[in-house]
Amino acid sequence: ALANGLDAIRITTTQEIVLPDLTKDKLGAVRLWLKSVEIPEVGDAGPDFDLVGCLGTSACPIGVTNAAGLVPELAELKNAGGLKIRASGCHNACSQHHVADIGLHGVTRLVNGKPMPHYQIHLGGDFSSPGGLALEGPTVPARKVPAALTHVLAAWNDARASGETIRAWAERLGEKGLNDLILPAATNIDEAANFFDWGESGAFSGPATGKGDCAAPQVANDHLADLALDALERMDRALLAGLWSLALHEAERAIVLAARRRLELDKRTKSKNPALPIIDRLRGAFKYRPILVEALEQLESARQIALVTGEAQTYRTAIADWLEQIESAEPLTSSKENVDAAELEQRVAAL
């Protein structure tokens, strides 16, 4: 690009390349360069619809299906002129499938006890103002998606009213109508070929468990921190209004949301025994961090004082300290993660 006199290249969210500040005298050389690296220009032969897919399992460690392998198959669709079609390898929506005319996101389904790649179909999303999320349609095996969308596009072109959008058409059909239209394309589901994803030579093994390239994990953790602070603020407002029960509810919510953030950052799980009080459940979940167990003991002590005396400031301060300790806790090192279980139990019991 630099050799052809380009100072910048920009990639859009729809996987297009923009060459800013391109002067007319450089246009011919740049077009030759684009052809040499097989990058088509707008208007070149290709699909007459807007098709975008994420990389899926071809590159992303948390992808479920190989969306990049599916996209070339979708490029052969007919009767899709002007539509936006988006394919994501998982629910995190890197291709923005939820606001496309036709969206797909990869999921796993068990067939005869074995994992099979599937796609959830979405219809009628719109990212323009005021916009709207797509309607959820049925889930079909990945290998059946091109046939299923062929049915959808043929039916939409044949049966839609003049000027009717694909969303209005889908709403008119309703859930049963969409299922009746799409699911016949997904017959013979247990065929051997259906256990192989598009673009893959090996049998499908199910969703990945690694850390992905999208922002979802970081966003989720930050969101939990924000929700915990919001709950603490709502506790303050409830106390000012004299709403004692609501204040206690928001206090517990702040404690739990902050705890969830720390557990997810530490790649741990919280206790799932609903019969135990929340402090007891968290005490068990955080037994690998004695400092946080001690903070939980202080929380419970402050809570009991608040319940007996009706004075909540000590409890509120303990919750704020809890949120601060959750935020400032050092990341686990391999040595900390591998502390002998018996020794850890003794340390916790001594608190």
mmCIF file of C-alpha atoms in Angstrom:
data_model
loop_
_atom_site.group_PDB
_atom_site.id
_atom_site.type_symbol
_atom_site.label_atom_id
_atom_site.label_comp_id
_atom_site.label_asym_id
_atom_site.label_seq_id
_atom_site.Cartn_x
_atom_site.Cartn_y
_atom_site.Cartn_z
ATOM 1 C CA ALA A 1 0.000 0.000 0.000
ATOM 2 C CA LEU A 2 2.768 2.419 0.913
ATOM 3 C CA ALA A 3 4.591 1.557 -2.310
ATOM 4 C CA ASN A 4 1.520 2.705 -4.225
ATOM 5 C CA GLY A 5 1.446 6.071 -2.506
ATOM 6 C CA LEU A 6 -1.215 5.351 0.113
ATOM 7 C CA ASP A 7 -0.772 7.004 3.498
ATOM 8 C CA ALA A 8 -3.591 5.190 5.324
ATOM 9 C CA ILE A 9 -5.958 2.249 5.061
ATOM 10 C CA ARG A 10 -9.134 2.049 7.130
ATOM 11 C CA ILE A 11 -11.225 -1.044 7.837
ATOM 12 C CA THR A 12 -14.954 -0.527 8.376
ATOM 13 C CA THR A 13 -17.276 -2.502 10.656
ATOM 14 C CA THR A 14 -18.756 -4.109 7.538
ATOM 15 C CA GLN A 15 -15.356 -5.524 6.517
ATOM 16 C CA GLU A 16 -14.793 -2.998 3.747
ATOM 17 C CA ILE A 17 -11.544 -1.153 3.066
ATOM 18 C CA VAL A 18 -11.507 2.623 2.691
ATOM 19 C CA LEU A 19 -8.530 4.355 1.070
ATOM 20 C CA PRO A 20 -8.710 8.008 2.182
ATOM 21 C CA ASP A 21 -6.970 10.875 0.389
ATOM 22 C CA LEU A 22 -6.481 8.875 -2.795
ATOM 23 C CA THR A 23 -5.585 11.277 -5.593
ATOM 24 C CA LYS A 24 -6.743 10.733 -9.169
ATOM 25 C CA ASP A 25 -3.242 10.255 -10.535
ATOM 26 C CA LYS A 26 -2.703 7.254 -8.232
ATOM 27 C CA LEU A 27 -6.051 5.595 -8.957
ATOM 28 C CA GLY A 28 -4.875 3.390 -11.838
ATOM 29 C CA ALA A 29 -1.893 1.974 -9.944
ATOM 30 C CA VAL A 30 -3.986 1.330 -6.830
ATOM 31 C CA ARG A 31 -6.631 -0.531 -8.838
ATOM 32 C CA LEU A 32 -3.961 -2.782 -10.319
ATOM 33 C CA TRP A 33 -2.603 -3.422 -6.832
ATOM 34 C CA LEU A 34 -6.079 -4.286 -5.502
ATOM 35 C CA LYS A 35 -6.551 -6.839 -8.272
ATOM 36 C CA SER A 36 -3.113 -8.338 -7.620
ATOM 37 C CA VAL A 37 -4.059 -9.045 -3.982
ATOM 38 C CA GLU A 38 -7.600 -10.162 -4.960
ATOM 39 C CA ILE A 39 -9.473 -7.340 -3.208
ATOM 40 C CA PRO A 40 -12.605 -6.464 -5.235
ATOM 41 C CA GLU A 41 -13.860 -2.930 -5.688
ATOM 42 C CA VAL A 42 -17.434 -1.909 -4.964
ATOM 43 C CA GLY A 43 -19.421 -2.817 -8.056
ATOM 44 C CA ASP A 44 -17.212 -5.732 -9.045
ATOM 45 C CA ALA A 45 -18.887 -9.052 -9.757
ATOM 46 C CA GLY A 46 -20.024 -10.725 -6.545
ATOM 47 C CA PRO A 47 -23.076 -11.054 -4.294
ATOM 48 C CA ASP A 48 -25.698 -8.338 -4.778
ATOM 49 C CA PHE A 49 -26.264 -8.250 -1.022
ATOM 50 C CA ASP A 50 -24.208 -7.134 1.980
ATOM 51 C CA LEU A 51 -22.542 -10.229 3.472
ATOM 52 C CA VAL A 52 -20.308 -10.142 6.566
ATOM 53 C CA GLY A 53 -19.034 -12.928 8.798
ATOM 54 C CA CYS A 54 -16.691 -13.085 11.758
ATOM 55 C CA LEU A 55 -13.721 -15.460 11.833
ATOM 56 C CA GLY A 56 -15.398 -17.944 14.161
ATOM 57 C CA THR A 57 -13.368 -20.996 15.101
ATOM 58 C CA SER A 58 -10.953 -20.402 12.227
ATOM 59 C CA ALA A 59 -9.179 -17.931 14.539
ATOM 60 C CA CYS A 60 -11.208 -17.096 17.667
ATOM 61 C CA PRO A 61 -10.581 -19.257 20.773
ATOM 62 C CA ILE A 62 -14.162 -18.831 22.032
ATOM 63 C CA GLY A 63 -15.905 -19.327 18.703
ATOM 64 C CA VAL A 64 -18.489 -22.092 18.552
ATOM 65 C CA THR A 65 -18.776 -22.525 14.780
ATOM 66 C CA ASN A 66 -16.611 -21.626 11.785
ATOM 67 C CA ALA A 67 -18.520 -18.625 10.444
ATOM 68 C CA ALA A 68 -15.654 -17.888 8.047
ATOM 69 C CA GLY A 69 -16.219 -21.291 6.467
ATOM 70 C CA LEU A 70 -19.955 -20.661 6.105
ATOM 71 C CA VAL A 71 -19.715 -17.236 4.438
ATOM 72 C CA PRO A 72 -18.475 -18.483 1.014
ATOM 73 C CA GLU A 73 -21.487 -20.806 0.902
ATOM 74 C CA LEU A 74 -23.834 -17.918 1.667
ATOM 75 C CA ALA A 75 -22.282 -15.866 -1.144
ATOM 76 C CA GLU A 76 -24.062 -18.193 -3.587
ATOM 77 C CA LEU A 77 -27.550 -17.295 -2.293
ATOM 78 C CA LYS A 78 -30.099 -15.929 -4.777
ATOM 79 C CA ASN A 79 -32.972 -13.443 -4.311
ATOM 80 C CA ALA A 80 -31.141 -11.594 -1.519
ATOM 81 C CA GLY A 81 -30.532 -8.331 -3.366
ATOM 82 C CA GLY A 82 -29.999 -5.391 -1.022
ATOM 83 C CA LEU A 83 -30.246 -7.395 2.198
ATOM 84 C CA LYS A 84 -27.718 -7.379 5.024
ATOM 85 C CA ILE A 85 -26.714 -10.929 6.000
ATOM 86 C CA ARG A 86 -24.427 -11.452 8.995
ATOM 87 C CA ALA A 87 -22.910 -14.647 10.414
ATOM 88 C CA SER A 88 -21.287 -14.863 13.862
ATOM 89 C CA GLY A 89 -19.489 -17.896 15.233
ATOM 90 C CA CYS A 90 -21.047 -17.389 18.676
ATOM 91 C CA HIS A 91 -23.564 -15.236 20.558
ATOM 92 C CA ASN A 92 -21.056 -12.410 21.149
ATOM 93 C CA ALA A 93 -22.142 -10.934 17.803
ATOM 94 C CA CYS A 94 -18.884 -9.695 16.301
ATOM 95 C CA SER A 95 -20.666 -9.573 12.930
ATOM 96 C CA GLN A 96 -23.689 -7.795 14.503
ATOM 97 C CA HIS A 97 -26.057 -10.578 13.452
ATOM 98 C CA HIS A 98 -28.759 -9.312 15.816
ATOM 99 C CA VAL A 99 -29.309 -6.132 13.760
ATOM 100 C CA ALA A 100 -29.111 -7.688 10.285
ATOM 101 C CA ASP A 101 -31.927 -8.457 7.866
ATOM 102 C CA ILE A 102 -30.841 -12.076 8.200
ATOM 103 C CA GLY A 103 -28.529 -12.988 11.065
ATOM 104 C CA LEU A 104 -26.923 -16.239 12.147
ATOM 105 C CA HIS A 105 -25.029 -17.139 15.289
ATOM 106 C CA GLY A 106 -23.302 -20.414 16.029
ATOM 107 C CA VAL A 107 -24.489 -22.783 18.753
ATOM 108 C CA THR A 108 -23.971 -26.430 19.677
ATOM 109 C CA ARG A 109 -26.700 -29.054 19.801
ATOM 110 C CA LEU A 110 -26.383 -32.708 20.785
ATOM 111 C CA VAL A 111 -27.650 -35.187 18.195
ATOM 112 C CA ASN A 112 -27.507 -38.863 19.131
ATOM 113 C CA GLY A 113 -25.302 -37.838 22.050
ATOM 114 C CA LYS A 114 -22.700 -36.095 19.855
ATOM 115 C CA PRO A 115 -22.128 -32.337 19.369
ATOM 116 C CA MET A 116 -23.290 -30.918 16.047
ATOM 117 C CA PRO A 117 -22.691 -27.343 14.798
ATOM 118 C CA HIS A 118 -25.905 -25.342 14.428
ATOM 119 C CA TYR A 119 -26.919 -21.762 13.720
ATOM 120 C CA GLN A 120 -29.730 -19.775 15.297
ATOM 121 C CA ILE A 121 -31.504 -17.814 12.550
ATOM 122 C CA HIS A 122 -32.516 -14.175 13.179
ATOM 123 C CA LEU A 123 -34.767 -12.160 10.868
ATOM 124 C CA GLY A 124 -35.526 -8.473 10.489
ATOM 125 C CA GLY A 125 -32.917 -6.670 12.575
ATOM 126 C CA ASP A 126 -32.244 -2.981 11.922
ATOM 127 C CA PHE A 127 -29.255 -0.914 13.090
ATOM 128 C CA SER A 128 -30.603 2.407 11.786
ATOM 129 C CA SER A 129 -32.548 4.799 14.008
ATOM 130 C CA PRO A 130 -34.758 3.872 15.818
ATOM 131 C CA GLY A 131 -33.619 0.340 14.931
ATOM 132 C CA GLY A 132 -34.592 -2.952 16.483
ATOM 133 C CA LEU A 133 -33.267 -6.388 17.342
ATOM 134 C CA ALA A 134 -34.011 -9.204 14.935
ATOM 135 C CA LEU A 135 -36.719 -11.766 15.593
ATOM 136 C CA GLU A 136 -35.415 -15.165 16.660
ATOM 137 C CA GLY A 137 -36.186 -18.010 14.301
ATOM 138 C CA PRO A 138 -35.431 -21.728 14.576
ATOM 139 C CA THR A 139 -32.026 -23.360 14.975
ATOM 140 C CA VAL A 140 -30.745 -25.540 12.127
ATOM 141 C CA PRO A 141 -27.572 -27.598 11.539
ATOM 142 C CA ALA A 142 -24.726 -25.569 10.055
ATOM 143 C CA ARG A 143 -24.677 -27.724 6.926
ATOM 144 C CA LYS A 144 -28.380 -27.013 6.376
ATOM 145 C CA VAL A 145 -28.127 -23.214 6.669
ATOM 146 C CA PRO A 146 -27.737 -22.437 2.920
ATOM 147 C CA ALA A 147 -30.800 -24.575 2.102
ATOM 148 C CA ALA A 148 -32.788 -23.020 4.958
ATOM 149 C CA LEU A 149 -31.985 -19.475 3.805
ATOM 150 C CA THR A 150 -32.813 -20.415 0.225
ATOM 151 C CA HIS A 151 -36.306 -21.355 1.475
ATOM 152 C CA VAL A 152 -36.566 -18.081 3.404
ATOM 153 C CA LEU A 153 -35.507 -15.870 0.499
ATOM 154 C CA ALA A 154 -37.721 -17.650 -2.030
ATOM 155 C CA ALA A 155 -40.753 -17.387 0.259
ATOM 156 C CA TRP A 156 -40.080 -13.735 1.075
ATOM 157 C CA ASN A 157 -39.783 -12.768 -2.588
ATOM 158 C CA ASP A 158 -42.891 -14.758 -3.534
ATOM 159 C CA ALA A 159 -45.221 -13.817 -0.689
ATOM 160 C CA ARG A 160 -44.270 -10.370 0.591
ATOM 161 C CA ALA A 161 -46.570 -7.450 0.022
ATOM 162 C CA SER A 162 -45.406 -4.488 -2.028
ATOM 163 C CA GLY A 163 -42.665 -2.697 -0.100
ATOM 164 C CA GLU A 164 -42.902 -5.129 2.815
ATOM 165 C CA THR A 165 -39.657 -5.472 4.764
ATOM 166 C CA ILE A 166 -38.309 -8.843 5.762
ATOM 167 C CA ARG A 167 -39.136 -8.014 9.387
ATOM 168 C CA ALA A 168 -42.762 -7.156 8.636
ATOM 169 C CA TRP A 169 -43.023 -10.331 6.583
ATOM 170 C CA ALA A 170 -41.509 -12.426 9.400
ATOM 171 C CA GLU A 171 -43.847 -10.850 11.970
ATOM 172 C CA ARG A 172 -46.795 -11.659 9.718
ATOM 173 C CA LEU A 173 -45.736 -15.308 9.491
ATOM 174 C CA GLY A 174 -45.161 -15.598 13.224
ATOM 175 C CA GLU A 175 -43.130 -18.243 15.036
ATOM 176 C CA LYS A 176 -45.140 -21.189 13.708
ATOM 177 C CA GLY A 177 -45.052 -19.930 10.140
ATOM 178 C CA LEU A 178 -41.285 -19.444 10.241
ATOM 179 C CA ASN A 179 -40.755 -22.892 11.735
ATOM 180 C CA ASP A 180 -42.993 -24.467 9.092
ATOM 181 C CA LEU A 181 -41.006 -22.686 6.390
ATOM 182 C CA ILE A 182 -37.455 -23.251 7.620
ATOM 183 C CA LEU A 183 -37.382 -26.567 9.455
ATOM 184 C CA PRO A 184 -38.264 -28.757 6.423
ATOM 185 C CA ALA A 185 -34.867 -27.716 5.033
ATOM 186 C CA ALA A 186 -33.226 -29.333 8.068
ATOM 187 C CA THR A 187 -34.383 -32.903 7.464
ATOM 188 C CA ASN A 188 -32.131 -35.962 7.854
ATOM 189 C CA ILE A 189 -30.402 -34.181 10.695
ATOM 190 C CA ASP A 190 -28.388 -37.233 11.747
ATOM 191 C CA GLU A 191 -26.520 -37.517 8.434
ATOM 192 C CA ALA A 192 -22.782 -37.986 8.993
ATOM 193 C CA ALA A 193 -21.909 -34.811 7.053
ATOM 194 C CA ASN A 194 -23.830 -32.671 9.548
ATOM 195 C CA PHE A 195 -21.263 -33.445 12.248
ATOM 196 C CA PHE A 196 -18.625 -31.547 10.217
ATOM 197 C CA ASP A 197 -18.615 -27.754 10.241
ATOM 198 C CA TRP A 198 -18.103 -25.699 7.084
ATOM 199 C CA GLY A 199 -14.397 -25.292 6.325
ATOM 200 C CA GLU A 200 -13.343 -28.025 8.756
ATOM 201 C CA SER A 201 -11.877 -31.441 7.937
ATOM 202 C CA GLY A 202 -12.387 -32.957 11.391
ATOM 203 C CA ALA A 203 -15.607 -33.798 13.196
ATOM 204 C CA PHE A 204 -17.133 -30.991 15.267
ATOM 205 C CA SER A 205 -16.037 -31.174 18.911
ATOM 206 C CA GLY A 206 -18.272 -28.573 20.532
ATOM 207 C CA PRO A 207 -17.695 -25.039 21.822
ATOM 208 C CA ALA A 208 -14.242 -23.803 22.751
ATOM 209 C CA THR A 209 -13.365 -22.707 26.276
ATOM 210 C CA GLY A 210 -10.471 -20.314 25.659
ATOM 211 C CA LYS A 211 -10.189 -16.547 25.907
ATOM 212 C CA GLY A 212 -11.527 -14.890 22.791
ATOM 213 C CA ASP A 213 -10.627 -11.915 20.642
ATOM 214 C CA CYS A 214 -13.902 -10.085 21.292
ATOM 215 C CA ALA A 215 -14.430 -7.709 24.208
ATOM 216 C CA ALA A 216 -17.217 -9.697 25.868
ATOM 217 C CA PRO A 217 -15.278 -11.042 28.906
ATOM 218 C CA GLN A 218 -13.792 -7.645 29.811
ATOM 219 C CA VAL A 219 -17.076 -5.840 29.230
ATOM 220 C CA ALA A 220 -18.930 -8.350 31.415
ATOM 221 C CA ASN A 221 -16.491 -7.891 34.310
ATOM 222 C CA ASP A 222 -16.636 -4.103 34.105
ATOM 223 C CA HIS A 223 -20.417 -4.310 33.907
ATOM 224 C CA LEU A 224 -20.570 -6.325 37.139
ATOM 225 C CA ALA A 225 -18.436 -3.706 38.887
ATOM 226 C CA ASP A 226 -20.773 -0.947 37.690
ATOM 227 C CA LEU A 227 -23.840 -2.894 38.813
ATOM 228 C CA ALA A 228 -22.347 -3.385 42.288
ATOM 229 C CA LEU A 229 -21.755 0.363 42.652
ATOM 230 C CA ASP A 230 -25.271 1.070 41.377
ATOM 231 C CA ALA A 231 -26.703 -1.276 44.015
ATOM 232 C CA LEU A 232 -24.749 0.523 46.744
ATOM 233 C CA GLU A 233 -26.154 3.860 45.548
ATOM 234 C CA ARG A 234 -29.671 2.424 45.579
ATOM 235 C CA MET A 235 -29.057 1.250 49.148
ATOM 236 C CA ASP A 236 -28.196 4.847 50.078
ATOM 237 C CA ARG A 237 -31.379 6.159 48.457
ATOM 238 C CA ALA A 238 -33.489 3.504 50.167
ATOM 239 C CA LEU A 239 -32.004 4.401 53.561
ATOM 240 C CA LEU A 240 -32.731 8.094 52.993
ATOM 241 C CA ALA A 241 -36.323 7.197 52.117
ATOM 242 C CA GLY A 242 -36.661 4.981 55.182
ATOM 243 C CA LEU A 243 -37.159 1.849 53.070
ATOM 244 C CA TRP A 244 -35.301 -0.594 55.308
ATOM 245 C CA SER A 245 -36.197 -3.837 53.515
ATOM 246 C CA LEU A 246 -35.224 -2.391 50.138
ATOM 247 C CA ALA A 247 -31.931 -1.128 51.575
ATOM 248 C CA LEU A 248 -31.072 -4.614 52.849
ATOM 249 C CA HIS A 249 -31.973 -6.113 49.472
ATOM 250 C CA GLU A 250 -29.715 -3.683 47.591
ATOM 251 C CA ALA A 251 -26.933 -4.265 50.120
ATOM 252 C CA GLU A 252 -26.979 -7.997 49.443
ATOM 253 C CA ARG A 253 -27.128 -7.340 45.713
ATOM 254 C CA ALA A 254 -23.986 -5.161 45.884
ATOM 255 C CA ILE A 255 -22.144 -7.871 47.831
ATOM 256 C CA VAL A 256 -23.083 -10.614 45.374
ATOM 257 C CA LEU A 257 -22.346 -8.636 42.198
ATOM 258 C CA ALA A 258 -18.885 -7.686 43.438
ATOM 259 C CA ALA A 259 -18.253 -11.295 44.450
ATOM 260 C CA ARG A 260 -19.270 -12.534 41.001
ATOM 261 C CA ARG A 261 -16.775 -10.144 39.412
ATOM 262 C CA ARG A 262 -13.908 -11.460 41.558
ATOM 263 C CA LEU A 263 -14.851 -15.101 41.030
ATOM 264 C CA GLU A 264 -15.013 -14.654 37.262
ATOM 265 C CA LEU A 265 -11.671 -12.847 37.196
ATOM 266 C CA ASP A 266 -10.207 -15.701 39.251
ATOM 267 C CA LYS A 267 -11.914 -18.279 37.000
ATOM 268 C CA ARG A 268 -13.726 -19.794 39.977
ATOM 269 C CA THR A 269 -17.371 -20.681 40.550
ATOM 270 C CA LYS A 270 -19.611 -19.697 43.424
ATOM 271 C CA SER A 271 -21.474 -22.173 45.602
ATOM 272 C CA LYS A 272 -24.732 -23.324 44.036
ATOM 273 C CA ASN A 273 -26.397 -24.486 47.269
ATOM 274 C CA PRO A 274 -29.449 -22.190 47.520
ATOM 275 C CA ALA A 275 -30.286 -23.496 50.999
ATOM 276 C CA LEU A 276 -27.287 -21.691 52.511
ATOM 277 C CA PRO A 277 -27.392 -17.982 53.434
ATOM 278 C CA ILE A 278 -25.564 -15.800 50.933
ATOM 279 C CA ILE A 279 -22.609 -15.073 53.242
ATOM 280 C CA ASP A 280 -22.110 -18.801 53.859
ATOM 281 C CA ARG A 281 -22.186 -19.498 50.127
ATOM 282 C CA LEU A 282 -19.607 -16.804 49.425
ATOM 283 C CA ARG A 283 -17.477 -17.938 52.359
ATOM 284 C CA GLY A 284 -17.211 -21.342 50.717
ATOM 285 C CA ALA A 285 -16.616 -19.884 47.268
ATOM 286 C CA PHE A 286 -13.752 -17.668 48.467
ATOM 287 C CA LYS A 287 -11.967 -20.204 50.661
ATOM 288 C CA TYR A 288 -8.944 -19.890 48.354
ATOM 289 C CA ARG A 289 -8.653 -16.183 49.358
ATOM 290 C CA PRO A 290 -8.533 -16.000 53.185
ATOM 291 C CA ILE A 291 -8.408 -12.186 53.158
ATOM 292 C CA LEU A 292 -11.775 -12.036 51.413
ATOM 293 C CA VAL A 293 -13.214 -14.625 53.790
ATOM 294 C CA GLU A 294 -12.177 -12.357 56.670
ATOM 295 C CA ALA A 295 -13.866 -9.424 54.920
ATOM 296 C CA LEU A 296 -17.026 -11.517 54.628
ATOM 297 C CA GLU A 297 -16.942 -12.169 58.383
ATOM 298 C CA GLN A 298 -16.772 -8.420 58.985
ATOM 299 C CA LEU A 299 -19.660 -7.929 56.565
ATOM 300 C CA GLU A 300 -21.816 -10.448 58.399
ATOM 301 C CA SER A 301 -20.972 -8.914 61.774
ATOM 302 C CA ALA A 302 -21.926 -5.442 60.520
ATOM 303 C CA ARG A 303 -25.131 -6.816 59.036
ATOM 304 C CA GLN A 304 -26.179 -8.409 62.319
ATOM 305 C CA ILE A 305 -25.520 -5.142 64.158
ATOM 306 C CA ALA A 306 -27.645 -3.284 61.607
ATOM 307 C CA LEU A 307 -30.505 -5.756 62.003
ATOM 308 C CA VAL A 308 -30.450 -5.472 65.802
ATOM 309 C CA THR A 309 -29.892 -1.729 66.187
ATOM 310 C CA GLY A 310 -31.437 -0.367 62.991
ATOM 311 C CA GLU A 311 -28.247 1.633 62.393
ATOM 312 C CA ALA A 312 -26.949 0.865 58.903
ATOM 313 C CA GLN A 313 -23.892 3.097 58.511
ATOM 314 C CA THR A 314 -21.422 0.470 59.775
ATOM 315 C CA TYR A 315 -22.949 -2.087 57.412
ATOM 316 C CA ARG A 316 -22.823 0.356 54.518
ATOM 317 C CA THR A 317 -19.152 1.100 55.238
ATOM 318 C CA ALA A 318 -18.360 -2.626 55.375
ATOM 319 C CA ILE A 319 -19.985 -3.109 51.957
ATOM 320 C CA ALA A 320 -17.982 -0.226 50.480
ATOM 321 C CA ASP A 321 -14.809 -1.790 51.925
ATOM 322 C CA TRP A 322 -15.833 -5.136 50.401
ATOM 323 C CA LEU A 323 -16.196 -3.581 46.956
ATOM 324 C CA GLU A 324 -12.797 -1.937 47.355
ATOM 325 C CA GLN A 325 -11.110 -5.198 48.409
ATOM 326 C CA ILE A 326 -12.685 -7.029 45.475
ATOM 327 C CA GLU A 327 -11.376 -4.381 43.091
ATOM 328 C CA SER A 328 -7.868 -4.213 44.567
ATOM 329 C CA ALA A 329 -7.322 -7.962 45.070
ATOM 330 C CA GLU A 330 -4.116 -9.067 43.401
ATOM 331 C CA PRO A 331 -4.394 -11.521 40.496
ATOM 332 C CA LEU A 332 -3.772 -15.105 41.490
ATOM 333 C CA THR A 333 -0.324 -16.473 40.750
ATOM 334 C CA SER A 334 0.303 -20.109 39.952
ATOM 335 C CA SER A 335 1.746 -20.637 43.440
ATOM 336 C CA LYS A 336 -1.340 -19.169 45.084
ATOM 337 C CA GLU A 337 -3.631 -21.236 42.903
ATOM 338 C CA ASN A 338 -1.849 -24.438 43.883
ATOM 339 C CA VAL A 339 -1.959 -24.034 47.673
ATOM 340 C CA ASP A 340 -2.479 -27.399 49.332
ATOM 341 C CA ALA A 341 -6.225 -27.855 49.904
ATOM 342 C CA ALA A 342 -5.844 -29.137 53.486
ATOM 343 C CA GLU A 343 -3.608 -26.201 54.436
ATOM 344 C CA LEU A 344 -6.093 -23.793 52.878
ATOM 345 C CA GLU A 345 -8.977 -25.264 54.872
ATOM 346 C CA GLN A 346 -6.961 -24.852 58.088
ATOM 347 C CA ARG A 347 -6.210 -21.218 57.299
ATOM 348 C CA VAL A 348 -9.860 -20.479 56.589
ATOM 349 C CA ALA A 349 -11.033 -22.295 59.724
ATOM 350 C CA ALA A 350 -8.655 -20.195 61.819
ATOM 351 C CA LEU A 351 -10.307 -16.929 60.765
#
